[in-house]
Coordinates of C-alpha atoms and ligand atoms in Angstrom, one line a residue:
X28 CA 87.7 112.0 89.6
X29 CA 91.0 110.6 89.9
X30 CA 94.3 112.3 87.5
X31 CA 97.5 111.6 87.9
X32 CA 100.6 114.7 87.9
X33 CA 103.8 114.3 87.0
X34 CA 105.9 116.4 89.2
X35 CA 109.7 117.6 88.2
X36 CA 111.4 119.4 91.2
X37 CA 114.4 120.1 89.4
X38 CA 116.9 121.5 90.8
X39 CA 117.7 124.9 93.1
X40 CA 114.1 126.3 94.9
X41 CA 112.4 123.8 92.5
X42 CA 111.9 121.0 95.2
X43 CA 111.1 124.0 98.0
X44 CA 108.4 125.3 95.7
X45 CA 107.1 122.3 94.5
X46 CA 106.4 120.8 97.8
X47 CA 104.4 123.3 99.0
X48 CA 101.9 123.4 95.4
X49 CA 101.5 119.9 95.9
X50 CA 100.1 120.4 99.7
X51 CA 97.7 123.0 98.1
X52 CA 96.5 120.7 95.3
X53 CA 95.9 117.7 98.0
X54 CA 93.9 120.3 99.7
X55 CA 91.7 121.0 96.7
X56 CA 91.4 117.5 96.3
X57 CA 90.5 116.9 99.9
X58 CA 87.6 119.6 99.9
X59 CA 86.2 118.5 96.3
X60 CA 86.6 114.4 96.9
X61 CA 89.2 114.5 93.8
X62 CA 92.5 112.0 94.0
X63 CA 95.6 113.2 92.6
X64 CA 98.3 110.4 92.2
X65 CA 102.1 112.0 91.5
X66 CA 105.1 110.7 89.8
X67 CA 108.0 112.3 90.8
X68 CA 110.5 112.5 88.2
X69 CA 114.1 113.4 87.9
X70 CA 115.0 116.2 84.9
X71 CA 117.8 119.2 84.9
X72 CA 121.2 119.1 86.6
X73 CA 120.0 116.9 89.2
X74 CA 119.1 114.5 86.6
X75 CA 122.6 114.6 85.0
X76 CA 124.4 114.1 87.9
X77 CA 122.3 110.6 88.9
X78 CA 122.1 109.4 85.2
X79 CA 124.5 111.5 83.0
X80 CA 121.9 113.3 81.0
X81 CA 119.6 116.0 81.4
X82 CA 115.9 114.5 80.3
X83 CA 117.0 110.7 81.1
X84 CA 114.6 108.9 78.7
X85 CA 112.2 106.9 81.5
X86 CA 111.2 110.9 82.6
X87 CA 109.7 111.7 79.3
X88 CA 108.1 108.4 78.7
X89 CA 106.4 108.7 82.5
X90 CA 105.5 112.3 82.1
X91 CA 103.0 111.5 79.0
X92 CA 101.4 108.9 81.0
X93 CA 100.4 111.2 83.2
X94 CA 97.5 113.9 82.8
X95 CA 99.9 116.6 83.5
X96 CA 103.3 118.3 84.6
X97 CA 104.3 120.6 87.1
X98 CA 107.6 121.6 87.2
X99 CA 109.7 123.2 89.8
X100 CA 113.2 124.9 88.0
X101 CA 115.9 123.2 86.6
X102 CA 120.0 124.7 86.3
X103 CA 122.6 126.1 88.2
X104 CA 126.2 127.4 88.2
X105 CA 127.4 124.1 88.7
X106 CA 126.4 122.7 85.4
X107 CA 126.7 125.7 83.4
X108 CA 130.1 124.5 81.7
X109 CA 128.3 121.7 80.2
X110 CA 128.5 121.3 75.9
X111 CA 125.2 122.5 75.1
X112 CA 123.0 119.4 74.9
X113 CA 124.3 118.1 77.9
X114 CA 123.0 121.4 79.9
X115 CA 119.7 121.3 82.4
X116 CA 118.0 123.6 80.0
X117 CA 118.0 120.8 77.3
X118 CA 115.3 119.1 79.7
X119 CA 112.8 122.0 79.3
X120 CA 113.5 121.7 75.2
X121 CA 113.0 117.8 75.5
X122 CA 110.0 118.2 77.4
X123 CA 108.2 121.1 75.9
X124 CA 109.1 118.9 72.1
X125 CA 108.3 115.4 73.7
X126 CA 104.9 116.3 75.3
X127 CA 104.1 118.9 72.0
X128 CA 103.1 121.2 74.4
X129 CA 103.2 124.2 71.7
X130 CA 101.4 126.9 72.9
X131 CA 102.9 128.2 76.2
X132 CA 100.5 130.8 78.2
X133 CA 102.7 133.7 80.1
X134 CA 99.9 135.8 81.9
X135 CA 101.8 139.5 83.3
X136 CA 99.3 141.3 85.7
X137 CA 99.7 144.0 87.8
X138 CA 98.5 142.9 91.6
X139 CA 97.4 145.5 93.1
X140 CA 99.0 144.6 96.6
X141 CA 102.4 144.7 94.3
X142 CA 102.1 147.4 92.5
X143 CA 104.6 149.7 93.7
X144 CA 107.2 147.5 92.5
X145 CA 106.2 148.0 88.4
X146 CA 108.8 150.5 87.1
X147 CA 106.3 152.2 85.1
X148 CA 104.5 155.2 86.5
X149 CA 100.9 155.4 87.4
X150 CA 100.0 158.0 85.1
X151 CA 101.5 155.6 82.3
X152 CA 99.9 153.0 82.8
X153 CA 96.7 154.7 83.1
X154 CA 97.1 156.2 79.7
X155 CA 96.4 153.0 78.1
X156 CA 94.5 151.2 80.3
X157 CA 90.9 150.3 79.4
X158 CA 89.2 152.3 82.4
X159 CA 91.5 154.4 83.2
X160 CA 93.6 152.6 85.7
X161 CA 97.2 152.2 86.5
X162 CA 96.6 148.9 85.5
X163 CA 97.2 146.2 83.2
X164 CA 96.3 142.5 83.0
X165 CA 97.8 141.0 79.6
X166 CA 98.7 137.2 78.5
X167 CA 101.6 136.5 76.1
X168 CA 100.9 133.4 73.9
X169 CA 104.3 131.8 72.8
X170 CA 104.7 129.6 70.4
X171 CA 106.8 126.7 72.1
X172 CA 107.9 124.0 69.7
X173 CA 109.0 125.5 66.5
X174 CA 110.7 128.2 65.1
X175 CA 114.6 129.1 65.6
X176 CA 114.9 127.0 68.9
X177 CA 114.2 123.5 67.0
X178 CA 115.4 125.1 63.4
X179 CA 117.7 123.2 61.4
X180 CA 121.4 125.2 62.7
X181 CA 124.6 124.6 62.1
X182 CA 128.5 125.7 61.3
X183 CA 130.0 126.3 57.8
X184 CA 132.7 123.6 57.0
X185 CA 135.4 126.4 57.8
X186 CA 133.8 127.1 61.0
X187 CA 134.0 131.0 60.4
X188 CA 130.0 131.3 60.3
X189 CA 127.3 130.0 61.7
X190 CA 123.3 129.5 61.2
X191 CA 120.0 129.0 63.1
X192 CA 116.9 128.8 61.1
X193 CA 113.0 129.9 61.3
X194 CA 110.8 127.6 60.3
X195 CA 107.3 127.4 60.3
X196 CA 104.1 125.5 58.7
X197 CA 101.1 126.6 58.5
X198 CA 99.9 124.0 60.6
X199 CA 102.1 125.2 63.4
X200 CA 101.1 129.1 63.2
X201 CA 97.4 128.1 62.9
X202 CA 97.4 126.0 66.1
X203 CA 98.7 128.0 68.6
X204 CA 96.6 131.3 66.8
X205 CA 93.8 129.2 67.9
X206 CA 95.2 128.5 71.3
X207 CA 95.2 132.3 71.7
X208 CA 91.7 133.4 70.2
X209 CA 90.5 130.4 72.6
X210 CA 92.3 132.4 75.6
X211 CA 91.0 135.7 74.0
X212 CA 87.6 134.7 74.1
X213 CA 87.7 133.9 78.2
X214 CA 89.4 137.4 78.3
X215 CA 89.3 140.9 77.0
X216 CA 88.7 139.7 73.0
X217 CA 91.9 141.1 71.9
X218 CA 94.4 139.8 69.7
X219 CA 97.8 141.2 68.6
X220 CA 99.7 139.1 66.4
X221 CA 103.3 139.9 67.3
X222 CA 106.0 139.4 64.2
X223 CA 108.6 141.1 62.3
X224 CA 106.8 141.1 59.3
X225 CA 108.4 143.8 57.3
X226 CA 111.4 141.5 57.4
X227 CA 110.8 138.0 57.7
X228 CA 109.2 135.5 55.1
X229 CA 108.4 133.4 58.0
X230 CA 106.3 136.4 59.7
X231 CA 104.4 137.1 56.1
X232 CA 103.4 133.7 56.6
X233 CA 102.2 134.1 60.1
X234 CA 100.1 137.2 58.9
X235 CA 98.8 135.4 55.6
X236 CA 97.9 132.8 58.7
X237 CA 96.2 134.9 61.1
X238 CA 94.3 136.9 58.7
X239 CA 92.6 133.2 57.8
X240 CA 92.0 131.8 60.7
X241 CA 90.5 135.3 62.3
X242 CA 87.7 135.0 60.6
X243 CA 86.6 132.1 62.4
X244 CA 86.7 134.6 65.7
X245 CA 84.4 137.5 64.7
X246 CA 83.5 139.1 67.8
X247 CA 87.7 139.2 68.7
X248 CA 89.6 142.0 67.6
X249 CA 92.4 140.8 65.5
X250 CA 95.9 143.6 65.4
X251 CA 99.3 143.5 63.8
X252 CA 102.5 144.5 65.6
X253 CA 106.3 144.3 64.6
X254 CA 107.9 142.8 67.4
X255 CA 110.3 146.1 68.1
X256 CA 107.6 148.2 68.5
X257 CA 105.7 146.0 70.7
X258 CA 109.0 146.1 73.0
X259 CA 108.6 149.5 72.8
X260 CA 104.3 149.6 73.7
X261 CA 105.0 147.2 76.7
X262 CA 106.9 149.8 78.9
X263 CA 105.2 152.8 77.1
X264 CA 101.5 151.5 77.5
X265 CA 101.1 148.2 78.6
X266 CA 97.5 148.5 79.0
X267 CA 96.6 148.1 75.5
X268 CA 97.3 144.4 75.3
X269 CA 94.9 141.7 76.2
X270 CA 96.6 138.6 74.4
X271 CA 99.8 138.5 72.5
X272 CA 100.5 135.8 70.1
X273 CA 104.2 135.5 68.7
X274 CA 106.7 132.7 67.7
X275 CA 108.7 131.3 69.8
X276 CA 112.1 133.7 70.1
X277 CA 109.6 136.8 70.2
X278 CA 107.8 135.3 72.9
X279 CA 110.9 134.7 74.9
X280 CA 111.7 138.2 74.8
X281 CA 108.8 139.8 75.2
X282 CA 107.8 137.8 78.3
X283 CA 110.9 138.2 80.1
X284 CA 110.4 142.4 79.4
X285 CA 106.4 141.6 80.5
X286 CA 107.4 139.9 84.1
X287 CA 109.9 143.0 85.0
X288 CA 106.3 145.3 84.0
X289 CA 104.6 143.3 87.1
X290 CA 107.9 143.8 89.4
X291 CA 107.2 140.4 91.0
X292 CA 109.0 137.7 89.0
X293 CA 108.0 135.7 92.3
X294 CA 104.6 135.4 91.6
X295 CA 104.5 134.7 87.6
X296 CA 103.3 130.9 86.8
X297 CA 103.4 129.8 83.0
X298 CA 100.9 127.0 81.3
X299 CA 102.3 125.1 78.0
X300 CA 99.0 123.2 76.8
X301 CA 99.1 120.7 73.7
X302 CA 96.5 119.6 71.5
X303 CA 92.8 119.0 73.1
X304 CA 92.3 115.3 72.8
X305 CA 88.9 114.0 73.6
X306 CA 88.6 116.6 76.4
X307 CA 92.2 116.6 78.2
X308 CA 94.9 118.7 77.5
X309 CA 98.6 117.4 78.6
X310 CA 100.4 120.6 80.1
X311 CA 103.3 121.6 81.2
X312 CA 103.2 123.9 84.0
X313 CA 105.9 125.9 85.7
X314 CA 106.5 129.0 87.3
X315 CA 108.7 131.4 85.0
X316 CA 111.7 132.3 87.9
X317 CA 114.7 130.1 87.9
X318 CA 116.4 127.8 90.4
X319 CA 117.7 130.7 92.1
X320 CA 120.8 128.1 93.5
X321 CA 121.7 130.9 96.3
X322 CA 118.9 130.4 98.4
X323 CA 117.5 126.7 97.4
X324 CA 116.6 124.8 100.6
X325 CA 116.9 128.1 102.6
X326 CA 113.3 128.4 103.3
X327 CA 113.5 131.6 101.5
X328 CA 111.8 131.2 98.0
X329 CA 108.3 132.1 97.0
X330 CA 106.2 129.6 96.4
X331 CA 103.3 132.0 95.3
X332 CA 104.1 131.2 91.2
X333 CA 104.2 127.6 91.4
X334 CA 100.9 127.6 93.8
X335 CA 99.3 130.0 90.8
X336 CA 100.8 127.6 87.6
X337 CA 98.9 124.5 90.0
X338 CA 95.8 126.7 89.7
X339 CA 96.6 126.7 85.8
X340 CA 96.9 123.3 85.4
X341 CA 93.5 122.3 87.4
X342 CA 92.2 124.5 84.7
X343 CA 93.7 123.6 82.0
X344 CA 94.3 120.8 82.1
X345 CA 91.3 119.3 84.4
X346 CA 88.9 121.7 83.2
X347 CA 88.6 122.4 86.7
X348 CA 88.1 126.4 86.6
X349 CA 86.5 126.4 90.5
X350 CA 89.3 124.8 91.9
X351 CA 91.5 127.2 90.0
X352 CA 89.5 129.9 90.9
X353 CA 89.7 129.0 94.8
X354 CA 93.6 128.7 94.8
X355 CA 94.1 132.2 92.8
X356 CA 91.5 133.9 95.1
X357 CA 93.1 132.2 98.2
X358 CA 96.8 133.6 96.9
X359 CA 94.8 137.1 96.6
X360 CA 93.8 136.7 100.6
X361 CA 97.1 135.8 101.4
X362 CA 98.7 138.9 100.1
X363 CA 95.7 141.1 101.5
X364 CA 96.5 139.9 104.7
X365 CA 99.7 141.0 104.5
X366 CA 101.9 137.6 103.6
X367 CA 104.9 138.2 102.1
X368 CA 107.9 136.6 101.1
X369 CA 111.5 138.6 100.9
X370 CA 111.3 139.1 96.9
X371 CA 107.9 140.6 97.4
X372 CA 108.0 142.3 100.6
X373 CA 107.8 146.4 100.6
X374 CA 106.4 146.7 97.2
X375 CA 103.4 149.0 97.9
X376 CA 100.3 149.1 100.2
X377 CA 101.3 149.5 104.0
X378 CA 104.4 147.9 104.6
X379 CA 104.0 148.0 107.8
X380 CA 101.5 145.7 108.1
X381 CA 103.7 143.3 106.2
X382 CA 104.3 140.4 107.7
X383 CA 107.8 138.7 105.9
X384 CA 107.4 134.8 106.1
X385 CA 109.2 132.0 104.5
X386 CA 108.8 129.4 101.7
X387 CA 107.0 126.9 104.3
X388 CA 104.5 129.5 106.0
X389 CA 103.5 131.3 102.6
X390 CA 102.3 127.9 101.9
X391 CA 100.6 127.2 105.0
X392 CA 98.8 130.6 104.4
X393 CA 97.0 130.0 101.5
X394 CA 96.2 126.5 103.3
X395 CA 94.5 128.4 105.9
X396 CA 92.9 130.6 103.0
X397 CA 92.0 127.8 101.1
X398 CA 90.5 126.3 104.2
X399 CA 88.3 129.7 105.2
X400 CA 90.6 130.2 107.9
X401 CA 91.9 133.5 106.4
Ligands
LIG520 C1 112.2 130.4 79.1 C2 113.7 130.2 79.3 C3 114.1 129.0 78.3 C4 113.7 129.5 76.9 C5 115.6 128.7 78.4 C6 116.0 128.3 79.8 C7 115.9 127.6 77.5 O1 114.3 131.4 79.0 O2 111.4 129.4 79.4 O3 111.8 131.5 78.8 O4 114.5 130.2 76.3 O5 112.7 129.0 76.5
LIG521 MG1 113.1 133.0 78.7

């Protein structure tokens, strides 16, 4: 089969990780006789400074030619005194509205080879974990497109207040529900429906939603959490969460609390999937870290999160779960073996054994894993 990927570099690590997902998807292709064409295209600060704006126009209207999108990271300190719609991060808005990518997946799992870097303790984690284990393997289900980051907002004519607004349809809570029962049903079957319903109209609309559309998913658990408690269950017993489904603040929130629980920013990759049409899925994918400016084109960055969110788009998007499969395992080698870049190095297991490489070999590695050679 033949698919084309947009890639987005961005700006900071984003072209150092990038470059090395792309080798490992052009290995997958080799070894299953697939052709992956790219388009590289130019969004964030690096886009402003060749064309003056952030998501130049020709980037969005290439990117939903293609099957798919994986970005690298987009900001840094030099555009950060920007008016707001002129700043990097207005690429990630454009692109996440323009390719109605809605429902953005944020898996948080404990790796074992990791684990010594979760602040939690052991006998915490255990507590709520399903067997027992200082453990915990949950996905947070955003909602991407609505709610208070696209709400209607403004000033008073004074200027001496200011609004943002939540908003959302039916339609919009009912889509990504269903993108997380789908997720639920591959997982754990577990939903909690994350809101702050004992406030907000728009949550009692999210519940009046869910407790509909739950009934077409009987054999998954549906629960109900206000979203400050759930901040509070994440550190207190992680464990008990399989998928999380929130709007689109919430989600921002919780996911950033979720990625400190694994201790390995590093290695988190993100999936924002639209609408299934006729079999394909356009997604977005990207690895949660930033452009982390200080060390871009060091050879220092880990590419480990961009490698895993190319494993999310062959599945998501290509409805190629193998492939997927064979990347995540090979990562899992890879870190066996000892591979480590600085962010993860000395975070459990037997760090001497550790081997601390950079951006370039960490990719070669799960080359060589992906190729049997590890
Ligand atoms: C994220 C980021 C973005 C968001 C910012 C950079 C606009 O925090 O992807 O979580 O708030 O969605
Ligand atoms: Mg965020």
């Amino acid at each position: 089969m033949t698919y084309s990927i947009a890639l987005i570099p961005g700006d900071g690590i984003g072209p150092d990780v990038v470059r090395e997902a792309v080798e490992v998807l052009d290995a997958v292709a080799d070894k299953a006789d697939h052709t992956f064409n790219y388009a590289e295209l130019l969004a964030g600060g690096c886009a402003i400074d060749q064309t003056g704006e952030p998501l130049p126009p020709e980037t969005l209207e290439a990117a939903k030619e293609c099957d798919a999108v994986l970005l690298g990271a987009v900001g840094g300190p030099q555009w950060e005194t920007l008016p707001g719609h002129l700043r990097p991060e207005r690429a990630l808005l454009g692109l996440r509205a323009g390719l109605g990518v809605y429902a953005n997946l944020r898996p948080a799992a404990l790796l074992p080879q990791l684990k010594a870097a979760c602040p939690v303790k052991d006998e915490v984690l255990a507590a709520s974990n399903h067997e027992g284990k200082a453990a915990f393997d949950l996905l947070i289900v955003r909602e991407l497109t609505g709610g208070l980051y696209f709400g209607e907002r403004g000033r008073t004519p004074d200027g001496n207040a200011a609004y943002d607004t939540e908003l959302y349809s039916k339609a919009e809570i009912e889509r990504v529900l269903r993108a997380g029962y789908r997720a639920a049903a591959g997982r754990r079957k577990k939903l909690c429906v994350v809101d702050k319903a004992n406030v907000l109209e728009s949550s009692r609309l999210w519940r009046e939603v869910a407790a509909v559309v739950s009934k077409d998913y009987p054999d998954i658990e549906t629960t109900y959490m206000y979203v400050d408690n759930c901040a509070m269950q994440l550190i207190r017993g992680p464990g008990q969460f399989d998928v999380i489904v929130t709007s689109n603040l919430f989600g921002d929130i919780l996911s950033d609390e979720a990625s400190v629980l694994t201790g390995s920013i590093g290695m988190l990759a993100s999936a924002s999937l639209g609408d299934p049409v006729s079999g394909k899925t356009m997604g977005l994918y990207e690895p949660i870290h930033g452009s982390a400016p200080d060390i871009a084109g060091k050879d220092l960055a880990n590419p480990l999160a961009t490698i895993l969110s190319a494993a999310m788009l062959l599945r998501h998007s290509f409805g190629l779960e193998q492939e997927a499969r064979e990347i995540e395992a090979a990562v899992n080698r890879v870190l066996d073996a000892g591979y480590r870049t600085k962010d993860i190095a000395s975070r459990g297991g037997d760090a001497a054994a550790e081997k601390i490489v950079g951006t370039r070999e960490m990719g070669q590695r799960v080359l060589d894993a992906l190729a049997g050679k590890l």
